[in-house]
Amino acid sequence: MTIDYEKIKQTALTVIRDVCALKKGERVLIITNPEDETLEISRRLYEAADELGGKAVIVMQKTKTLLDFAEPEVIAALHTEPDICLSVSANKLGKDESGSKKPFVAENGEEFNHIFNYNLEGKKNLRAIWTPGITVDMFIRAANIDYELLQKRCRILADKFRNASYVHVTAPGGTDIKVPVSGRTAFCDDGDFSKPGNGGNIPAGEVFISPLTPKTSEGCEGRIVFDGSISVTEGCFIITDPIIADVKGYVSSITSKAGRPVDGSDPDCEAYRLLRCITAAENQALEMEKDGRLPSGSGGEYARNARNIGELGIGLNPAALITGKMLEDEKAFKTCHFAIGSNYDNDAKSLIHFDGVVRNPTIVIHYEDGSEFTVEKDGELSKELQ
């Protein structure tokens, strides 16, 4: 692969200057892995922060999966409370072992099982970006965009979720699901991480919301057919045999659209790969409670939420493509995505958060007064969002 170093440099400057709004003298912690592409991007971000007057440090660890713990040195670096943290990873940052055993408690009583989230959402003293699965091509192509237009588009859509009762999502692949969202607030991943307490992905470009959990409502009801790409414990892959997730509050079954067995006799079956990872998360939650790595009484809750629908997201980055890297795939136009596992309102904790992409959806928001708004039809955005 031929690397255009000048384009990487310019994109890094855009991210540090325009997205993170670095001020002179601010401390920047960059957490990365030894893989060539993540390391190259991290180096350019370091140089951009240095050029703009920041005090940057790079900490490197081996690549982590969703079920791995971050190295103690990484967690210790986060405890120093940097102004900005850039997690530039080939997969995941890694869990916080001590935070999992004894969660951090914010002033409002909200609990966080990772120092990263506690600093960002609890204490709100951190600005952050995270880039699981980033590549140089993705960085140059999808991170160097018109952020003003993206932020406008995200604000309009997020506002459309005010006073929403539920969202109905259908798609040509067979998705047909009702998603309750009453009282929930939509989040914007719009590339504006200029204020403490703000953070998101690079590439940016989605609006997302946490469905109500089965603990507080009837939960989601219907069928999701993942036909774009999906993330599992080991990473992400493009789907060739659509995966069917039937949902009755929680995910009740996972099957292959082509009828391939999901009992392990066909280990290459994509539906089986997802089911295997969900089952592993259920079992690991119970084991972690037994050996003290989760608080007493929480193992069952974490296990149940491994089948929760934790997110409905809508892609809004016009430069994003479905490439088999969820970081980019979930931002692509003409897609939405659902997550199985934890949510963003911190009332459905789980060891996993597996995103799966649905192509060409029709998304209709239904309001408490009986009115409705069509976000997109067969993948085409409403004129208000174009």
GROMACS .gro file of C-alpha atoms in nm:
model
  386
    1MET     CA    1   0.000   0.000   0.000
    2THR     CA    2   0.130   0.343  -0.100
    3ILE     CA    3   0.079   0.588   0.184
    4ASP     CA    4   0.011   0.953   0.106
    5TYR     CA    5   0.185   1.101   0.410
    6GLU     CA    6   0.081   1.454   0.324
    7LYS     CA    7  -0.289   1.360   0.324
    8ILE     CA    8  -0.252   1.178   0.657
    9LYS     CA    9  -0.080   1.483   0.801
   10GLN     CA   10  -0.352   1.719   0.679
   11THR     CA   11  -0.631   1.494   0.807
   12ALA     CA   12  -0.458   1.466   1.146
   13LEU     CA   13  -0.436   1.844   1.168
   14THR     CA   14  -0.808   1.871   1.085
   15VAL     CA   15  -0.895   1.622   1.360
   16ILE     CA   16  -0.679   1.785   1.627
   17ARG     CA   17  -0.759   2.146   1.532
   18ASP     CA   18  -1.123   2.133   1.416
   19VAL     CA   19  -1.268   1.825   1.585
   20CYS     CA   20  -1.087   1.830   1.920
   21ALA     CA   21  -1.023   2.208   1.924
   22LEU     CA   22  -0.686   2.163   2.095
   23LYS     CA   23  -0.566   2.459   2.300
   24LYS     CA   24  -0.199   2.535   2.357
   25GLY     CA   25  -0.058   2.348   2.655
   26GLU     CA   26  -0.336   2.088   2.677
   27ARG     CA   27  -0.235   1.730   2.756
   28VAL     CA   28  -0.314   1.470   2.488
   29LEU     CA   29  -0.304   1.097   2.561
   30ILE     CA   30  -0.288   0.873   2.253
   31ILE     CA   31  -0.353   0.501   2.316
   32THR     CA   32  -0.264   0.274   2.024
   33ASN     CA   33  -0.152  -0.071   1.905
   34PRO     CA   34   0.162  -0.181   1.718
   35GLU     CA   35  -0.022  -0.251   1.389
   36ASP     CA   36   0.127  -0.048   1.104
   37GLU     CA   37  -0.181   0.156   1.012
   38THR     CA   38  -0.296   0.246   1.363
   39LEU     CA   39   0.061   0.334   1.456
   40GLU     CA   40   0.102   0.554   1.148
   41ILE     CA   41  -0.220   0.744   1.223
   42SER     CA   42  -0.122   0.779   1.590
   43ARG     CA   43   0.217   0.919   1.496
   44ARG     CA   44   0.058   1.182   1.269
   45LEU     CA   45  -0.193   1.278   1.539
   46TYR     CA   46   0.097   1.312   1.784
   47GLU     CA   47   0.282   1.539   1.541
   48ALA     CA   48  -0.032   1.747   1.478
   49ALA     CA   49  -0.090   1.792   1.852
   50ASP     CA   50   0.274   1.892   1.898
   51GLU     CA   51   0.260   2.137   1.606
   52LEU     CA   52  -0.051   2.302   1.754
   53GLY     CA   53   0.109   2.345   2.098
   54GLY     CA   54  -0.025   2.041   2.282
   55LYS     CA   55   0.167   1.810   2.513
   56ALA     CA   56   0.116   1.465   2.362
   57VAL     CA   57   0.211   1.118   2.490
   58ILE     CA   58   0.165   0.783   2.312
   59VAL     CA   59   0.096   0.463   2.511
   60MET     CA   60   0.101   0.133   2.319
   61GLN     CA   61  -0.058  -0.201   2.405
   62LYS     CA   62  -0.138  -0.520   2.217
   63THR     CA   63  -0.468  -0.526   2.028
   64LYS     CA   64  -0.765  -0.599   2.256
   65THR     CA   65  -1.103  -0.758   2.186
   66LEU     CA   66  -1.434  -0.668   2.349
   67LEU     CA   67  -1.378  -0.925   2.624
   68ASP     CA   68  -1.014  -0.837   2.703
   69PHE     CA   69  -0.885  -0.605   2.976
   70ALA     CA   70  -0.669  -0.304   2.892
   71GLU     CA   71  -0.315  -0.311   3.025
   72PRO     CA   72  -0.274  -0.160   3.376
   73GLU     CA   73  -0.041   0.106   3.236
   74VAL     CA   74  -0.313   0.224   2.997
   75ILE     CA   75  -0.565   0.251   3.280
   76ALA     CA   76  -0.306   0.433   3.493
   77ALA     CA   77  -0.249   0.684   3.213
   78LEU     CA   78  -0.623   0.756   3.200
   79HIS     CA   79  -0.620   0.817   3.576
   80THR     CA   80  -0.389   1.115   3.514
   81GLU     CA   81  -0.696   1.292   3.365
   82PRO     CA   82  -0.561   1.418   3.030
   83ASP     CA   83  -0.752   1.696   2.855
   84ILE     CA   84  -0.792   1.487   2.540
   85CYS     CA   85  -0.770   1.111   2.483
   86LEU     CA   86  -0.736   0.958   2.136
   87SER     CA   87  -0.794   0.582   2.138
   88VAL     CA   88  -0.654   0.476   1.800
   89SER     CA   89  -0.706   0.100   1.807
   90ALA     CA   90  -0.718  -0.192   1.568
   91ASN     CA   91  -1.014  -0.330   1.766
   92LYS     CA   92  -1.097  -0.211   2.120
   93LEU     CA   93  -0.945  -0.013   2.406
   94GLY     CA   94  -1.000  -0.298   2.653
   95LYS     CA   95  -1.203  -0.318   2.972
   96ASP     CA   96  -1.102  -0.163   3.304
   97GLU     CA   97  -1.048  -0.454   3.544
   98SER     CA   98  -1.056  -0.249   3.865
   99GLY     CA   99  -1.354  -0.046   3.744
  100SER     CA  100  -1.541  -0.366   3.664
  101LYS     CA  101  -1.489  -0.489   4.020
  102LYS     CA  102  -1.571  -0.157   4.184
  103PRO     CA  103  -1.751   0.091   3.954
  104PHE     CA  104  -1.680   0.462   3.971
  105VAL     CA  105  -1.971   0.671   4.101
  106ALA     CA  106  -2.042   1.018   3.964
  107GLU     CA  107  -2.190   1.301   4.173
  108ASN     CA  108  -2.538   1.220   4.038
  109GLY     CA  109  -2.504   0.857   4.148
  110GLU     CA  110  -2.446   0.714   3.799
  111GLU     CA  111  -2.200   0.424   3.793
  112PHE     CA  112  -1.924   0.367   3.538
  113ASN     CA  113  -1.715   0.052   3.503
  114HIS     CA  114  -1.433   0.218   3.305
  115ILE     CA  115  -1.216   0.516   3.398
  116PHE     CA  116  -1.239   0.638   3.036
  117ASN     CA  117  -1.620   0.665   3.055
  118TYR     CA  118  -1.607   0.804   3.408
  119ASN     CA  119  -1.378   1.089   3.298
  120LEU     CA  120  -1.578   1.153   2.982
  121GLU     CA  121  -1.939   1.115   3.099
  122GLY     CA  122  -1.918   1.123   3.478
  123LYS     CA  123  -1.664   1.391   3.566
  124LYS     CA  124  -1.687   1.550   3.218
  125ASN     CA  125  -1.324   1.657   3.228
  126LEU     CA  126  -1.222   1.478   2.909
  127ARG     CA  127  -1.263   1.523   2.533
  128ALA     CA  128  -1.212   1.206   2.337
  129ILE     CA  129  -1.220   1.021   2.010
  130TRP     CA  130  -1.210   0.645   1.959
  131THR     CA  131  -1.139   0.470   1.631
  132PRO     CA  132  -1.176   0.089   1.656
  133GLY     CA  133  -1.063  -0.068   1.329
  134ILE     CA  134  -0.930   0.253   1.173
  135THR     CA  135  -0.728   0.226   0.850
  136VAL     CA  136  -0.524   0.487   0.667
  137ASP     CA  137  -0.763   0.484   0.370
  138MET     CA  138  -1.064   0.530   0.597
  139PHE     CA  139  -0.892   0.807   0.791
  140ILE     CA  140  -0.802   1.006   0.478
  141ARG     CA  141  -1.132   0.951   0.298
  142ALA     CA  142  -1.401   0.963   0.568
  143ALA     CA  143  -1.244   1.186   0.835
  144ASN     CA  144  -1.163   1.475   0.604
  145ILE     CA  145  -1.520   1.594   0.544
  146ASP     CA  146  -1.744   1.900   0.575
  147TYR     CA  147  -1.803   1.891   0.951
  148GLU     CA  148  -2.027   2.197   0.945
  149LEU     CA  149  -2.271   2.019   0.712
  150LEU     CA  150  -2.250   1.698   0.913
  151GLN     CA  151  -2.323   1.879   1.239
  152LYS     CA  152  -2.622   2.055   1.085
  153ARG     CA  153  -2.761   1.726   0.954
  154CYS     CA  154  -2.709   1.554   1.290
  155ARG     CA  155  -2.875   1.836   1.486
  156ILE     CA  156  -3.185   1.824   1.265
  157LEU     CA  157  -3.222   1.448   1.297
  158ALA     CA  158  -3.153   1.436   1.671
  159ASP     CA  159  -3.421   1.700   1.721
  160LYS     CA  160  -3.668   1.481   1.531
  161PHE     CA  161  -3.648   1.227   1.816
  162ARG     CA  162  -3.795   1.474   2.068
  163ASN     CA  163  -4.129   1.347   2.203
  164ALA     CA  164  -4.095   1.028   2.000
  165SER     CA  165  -4.286   0.723   2.119
  166TYR     CA  166  -4.133   0.454   1.900
  167VAL     CA  167  -3.948   0.400   1.575
  168HIS     CA  168  -4.059   0.151   1.310
  169VAL     CA  169  -3.778   0.014   1.094
  170THR     CA  170  -3.831  -0.201   0.786
  171ALA     CA  171  -3.595  -0.299   0.506
  172PRO     CA  172  -3.598  -0.504   0.184
  173GLY     CA  173  -3.387  -0.775   0.350
  174GLY     CA  174  -3.668  -0.860   0.591
  175THR     CA  175  -3.616  -0.628   0.889
  176ASP     CA  176  -3.943  -0.527   1.054
  177ILE     CA  177  -3.912  -0.408   1.412
  178LYS     CA  178  -4.074  -0.165   1.654
  179VAL     CA  179  -3.824   0.021   1.874
  180PRO     CA  180  -3.963   0.201   2.184
  181VAL     CA  181  -3.778   0.525   2.264
  182SER     CA  182  -4.021   0.726   2.477
  183GLY     CA  183  -3.827   0.961   2.705
  184ARG     CA  184  -3.492   0.881   2.544
  185THR     CA  185  -3.262   1.149   2.399
  186ALA     CA  186  -3.078   1.094   2.072
  187PHE     CA  187  -2.699   1.129   2.062
  188CYS     CA  188  -2.496   1.294   1.786
  189ASP     CA  189  -2.163   1.162   1.667
  190ASP     CA  190  -2.105   1.473   1.458
  191GLY     CA  191  -1.734   1.546   1.488
  192ASP     CA  192  -1.773   1.831   1.738
  193PHE     CA  193  -1.569   1.720   2.038
  194SER     CA  194  -1.454   2.066   2.138
  195LYS     CA  195  -1.599   2.075   2.491
  196PRO     CA  196  -1.518   1.863   2.798
  197GLY     CA  197  -1.757   1.571   2.826
  198ASN     CA  198  -1.786   1.533   2.449
  199GLY     CA  199  -1.646   1.249   2.244
  200GLY     CA  200  -1.715   1.009   1.961
  201ASN     CA  201  -1.580   0.830   1.660
  202ILE     CA  202  -1.347   0.937   1.388
  203PRO     CA  203  -1.474   0.896   1.122
  204ALA     CA  204  -1.785   1.060   1.265
  205GLY     CA  205  -2.133   1.067   1.119
  206GLU     CA  206  -2.434   0.915   1.293
  207VAL     CA  207  -2.730   0.988   1.517
  208PHE     CA  208  -2.812   0.710   1.761
  209ILE     CA  209  -3.052   0.636   2.043
  210SER     CA  210  -3.091   0.372   2.315
  211PRO     CA  211  -3.417   0.176   2.290
  212LEU     CA  212  -3.607   0.130   2.614
  213THR     CA  213  -3.499  -0.186   2.793
  214PRO     CA  214  -3.728  -0.480   2.873
  215LYS     CA  215  -3.685  -0.383   3.239
  216THR     CA  216  -3.865  -0.053   3.184
  217SER     CA  217  -4.102  -0.132   2.894
  218GLU     CA  218  -4.203  -0.413   2.663
  219GLY     CA  219  -3.874  -0.359   2.481
  220CYS     CA  220  -3.814  -0.399   2.109
  221GLU     CA  221  -4.043  -0.633   1.919
  222GLY     CA  222  -3.997  -0.782   1.574
  223ARG     CA  223  -3.719  -0.902   1.345
  224ILE     CA  224  -3.382  -0.761   1.245
  225VAL     CA  225  -3.210  -0.901   0.937
  226PHE     CA  226  -2.846  -0.795   0.936
  227ASP     CA  227  -2.733  -0.783   0.571
  228GLY     CA  228  -2.449  -0.531   0.569
  229SER     CA  229  -2.176  -0.611   0.818
  230ILE     CA  230  -2.156  -0.709   1.184
  231SER     CA  231  -1.909  -0.690   1.470
  232VAL     CA  232  -1.831  -0.982   1.698
  233THR     CA  233  -1.571  -1.038   1.969
  234GLU     CA  234  -1.281  -1.080   1.726
  235GLY     CA  235  -1.374  -0.789   1.498
  236CYS     CA  236  -1.606  -0.712   1.207
  237PHE     CA  237  -1.697  -0.883   0.880
  238ILE     CA  238  -1.916  -0.820   0.575
  239ILE     CA  239  -2.222  -1.045   0.580
  240THR     CA  240  -2.275  -1.284   0.288
  241ASP     CA  241  -2.556  -1.490   0.445
  242PRO     CA  242  -2.797  -1.249   0.621
  243ILE     CA  243  -2.834  -1.303   0.995
  244ILE     CA  244  -3.188  -1.309   1.139
  245ALA     CA  245  -3.236  -1.188   1.497
  246ASP     CA  246  -3.590  -1.231   1.626
  247VAL     CA  247  -3.661  -0.998   1.916
  248LYS     CA  248  -3.921  -1.025   2.191
  249GLY     CA  249  -3.786  -0.774   2.441
  250TYR     CA  250  -3.452  -0.950   2.424
  251VAL     CA  251  -3.310  -1.137   2.125
  252SER     CA  252  -3.499  -1.466   2.137
  253SER     CA  253  -3.330  -1.646   1.846
  254ILE     CA  254  -3.054  -1.605   1.591
  255THR     CA  255  -3.077  -1.794   1.263
  256SER     CA  256  -2.929  -1.798   0.914
  257LYS     CA  257  -3.147  -1.667   0.631
  258ALA     CA  258  -3.007  -1.945   0.411
  259GLY     CA  259  -3.102  -2.203   0.672
  260ARG     CA  260  -2.748  -2.300   0.774
  261PRO     CA  261  -2.721  -2.467   1.118
  262VAL     CA  262  -2.624  -2.252   1.416
  263ASP     CA  263  -2.540  -2.543   1.647
  264GLY     CA  264  -2.167  -2.531   1.579
  265SER     CA  265  -2.164  -2.805   1.316
  266ASP     CA  266  -2.099  -2.535   1.055
  267PRO     CA  267  -1.841  -2.310   1.226
  268ASP     CA  268  -1.823  -2.078   0.923
  269CYS     CA  269  -2.194  -1.994   0.945
  270GLU     CA  270  -2.212  -1.621   1.013
  271ALA     CA  271  -2.522  -1.648   1.233
  272TYR     CA  272  -2.341  -1.910   1.442
  273ARG     CA  273  -2.040  -1.678   1.481
  274LEU     CA  274  -2.266  -1.410   1.629
  275LEU     CA  275  -2.455  -1.655   1.851
  276ARG     CA  276  -2.130  -1.809   1.976
  277CYS     CA  277  -1.997  -1.467   2.081
  278ILE     CA  278  -2.323  -1.373   2.257
  279THR     CA  279  -2.323  -1.703   2.445
  280ALA     CA  280  -1.959  -1.651   2.544
  281ALA     CA  281  -2.046  -1.307   2.686
  282GLU     CA  282  -2.335  -1.456   2.884
  283ASN     CA  283  -2.110  -1.724   3.033
  284GLN     CA  284  -1.820  -1.489   3.100
  285ALA     CA  285  -2.045  -1.247   3.290
  286LEU     CA  286  -2.143  -1.523   3.532
  287GLU     CA  287  -1.781  -1.636   3.569
  288MET     CA  288  -1.662  -1.281   3.633
  289GLU     CA  289  -1.911  -1.243   3.917
  290LYS     CA  290  -1.790  -1.569   4.071
  291ASP     CA  291  -1.425  -1.464   4.074
  292GLY     CA  292  -1.494  -1.107   4.186
  293ARG     CA  293  -1.433  -0.926   3.858
  294LEU     CA  294  -1.796  -0.807   3.859
  295PRO     CA  295  -1.989  -0.683   4.164
  296SER     CA  296  -2.188  -0.945   4.350
  297GLY     CA  297  -2.535  -0.988   4.203
  298SER     CA  298  -2.453  -0.828   3.868
  299GLY     CA  299  -2.351  -1.136   3.669
  300GLY     CA  300  -2.707  -1.233   3.582
  301GLU     CA  301  -2.790  -0.878   3.473
  302TYR     CA  302  -2.484  -0.858   3.247
  303ALA     CA  303  -2.570  -1.200   3.103
  304ARG     CA  304  -2.934  -1.103   3.025
  305ASN     CA  305  -2.824  -0.782   2.859
  306ALA     CA  306  -2.603  -0.977   2.619
  307ARG     CA  307  -2.933  -1.017   2.427
  308ASN     CA  308  -3.057  -0.661   2.475
  309ILE     CA  309  -3.104  -0.426   2.178
  310GLY     CA  310  -2.877  -0.146   2.294
  311GLU     CA  311  -2.880   0.097   2.002
  312LEU     CA  312  -3.052   0.213   1.688
  313GLY     CA  313  -2.814   0.426   1.480
  314ILE     CA  314  -2.850   0.603   1.146
  315GLY     CA  315  -2.550   0.663   0.916
  316LEU     CA  316  -2.495   1.022   0.798
  317ASN     CA  317  -2.138   1.040   0.660
  318PRO     CA  318  -2.153   1.070   0.279
  319ALA     CA  319  -1.790   0.957   0.240
  320ALA     CA  320  -1.836   0.636   0.442
  321LEU     CA  321  -1.863   0.296   0.274
  322ILE     CA  322  -1.939  -0.059   0.388
  323THR     CA  323  -1.589  -0.204   0.404
  324GLY     CA  324  -1.608  -0.463   0.682
  325LYS     CA  325  -1.489  -0.212   0.943
  326MET     CA  326  -1.779  -0.121   1.170
  327LEU     CA  327  -1.623   0.213   1.261
  328GLU     CA  328  -1.696   0.323   0.903
  329ASP     CA  329  -1.982   0.090   0.804
  330GLU     CA  330  -2.224   0.226   1.065
  331LYS     CA  331  -2.171   0.582   0.934
  332ALA     CA  332  -2.255   0.504   0.570
  333PHE     CA  333  -2.552   0.661   0.392
  334LYS     CA  334  -2.844   0.425   0.315
  335THR     CA  335  -2.785   0.222   0.632
  336CYS     CA  336  -2.897   0.192   0.989
  337HIS     CA  337  -2.752  -0.030   1.257
  338PHE     CA  338  -2.869  -0.206   1.570
  339ALA     CA  339  -2.645  -0.309   1.859
  340ILE     CA  340  -2.688  -0.625   2.064
  341GLY     CA  341  -2.570  -0.572   2.422
  342SER     CA  342  -2.507  -0.260   2.630
  343ASN     CA  343  -2.664   0.079   2.558
  344TYR     CA  344  -2.559   0.443   2.587
  345ASP     CA  345  -2.793   0.535   2.872
  346ASN     CA  346  -2.606   0.302   3.110
  347ASP     CA  347  -2.918   0.115   3.218
  348ALA     CA  348  -2.841  -0.205   3.025
  349LYS     CA  349  -2.488  -0.305   3.120
  350SER     CA  350  -2.327  -0.591   2.932
  351LEU     CA  351  -1.982  -0.715   2.838
  352ILE     CA  352  -2.062  -0.671   2.469
  353HIS     CA  353  -2.196  -0.419   2.220
  354PHE     CA  354  -2.216  -0.587   1.878
  355ASP     CA  355  -2.322  -0.351   1.598
  356GLY     CA  356  -2.493  -0.492   1.289
  357VAL     CA  357  -2.574  -0.300   0.971
  358VAL     CA  358  -2.904  -0.308   0.781
  359ARG     CA  359  -2.906  -0.186   0.420
  360ASN     CA  360  -3.160   0.049   0.257
  361PRO     CA  361  -3.393   0.088   0.557
  362THR     CA  362  -3.719   0.273   0.586
  363ILE     CA  363  -3.720   0.448   0.924
  364VAL     CA  364  -4.036   0.614   1.058
  365ILE     CA  365  -4.047   0.799   1.391
  366HIS     CA  366  -4.390   0.787   1.561
  367TYR     CA  367  -4.478   1.057   1.813
  368GLU     CA  368  -4.692   1.063   2.124
  369ASP     CA  369  -4.950   1.286   1.950
  370GLY     CA  370  -5.000   1.032   1.670
  371SER     CA  371  -4.794   1.215   1.405
  372GLU     CA  372  -4.491   1.065   1.232
  373PHE     CA  373  -4.174   1.157   1.044
  374THR     CA  374  -4.000   0.945   0.781
  375VAL     CA  375  -3.624   0.974   0.833
  376GLU     CA  376  -3.548   0.777   0.521
  377LYS     CA  377  -3.732   0.556   0.277
  378ASP     CA  378  -3.552   0.264   0.114
  379GLY     CA  379  -3.226   0.426   0.220
  380GLU     CA  380  -3.298   0.771   0.080
  381LEU     CA  381  -3.284   1.050   0.340
  382SER     CA  382  -3.574   1.289   0.387
  383LYS     CA  383  -3.526   1.620   0.204
  384GLU     CA  384  -3.496   1.793   0.543
  385LEU     CA  385  -3.176   1.596   0.605
  386GLN     CA  386  -3.012   1.629   0.265
   0.00000   0.00000   0.00000
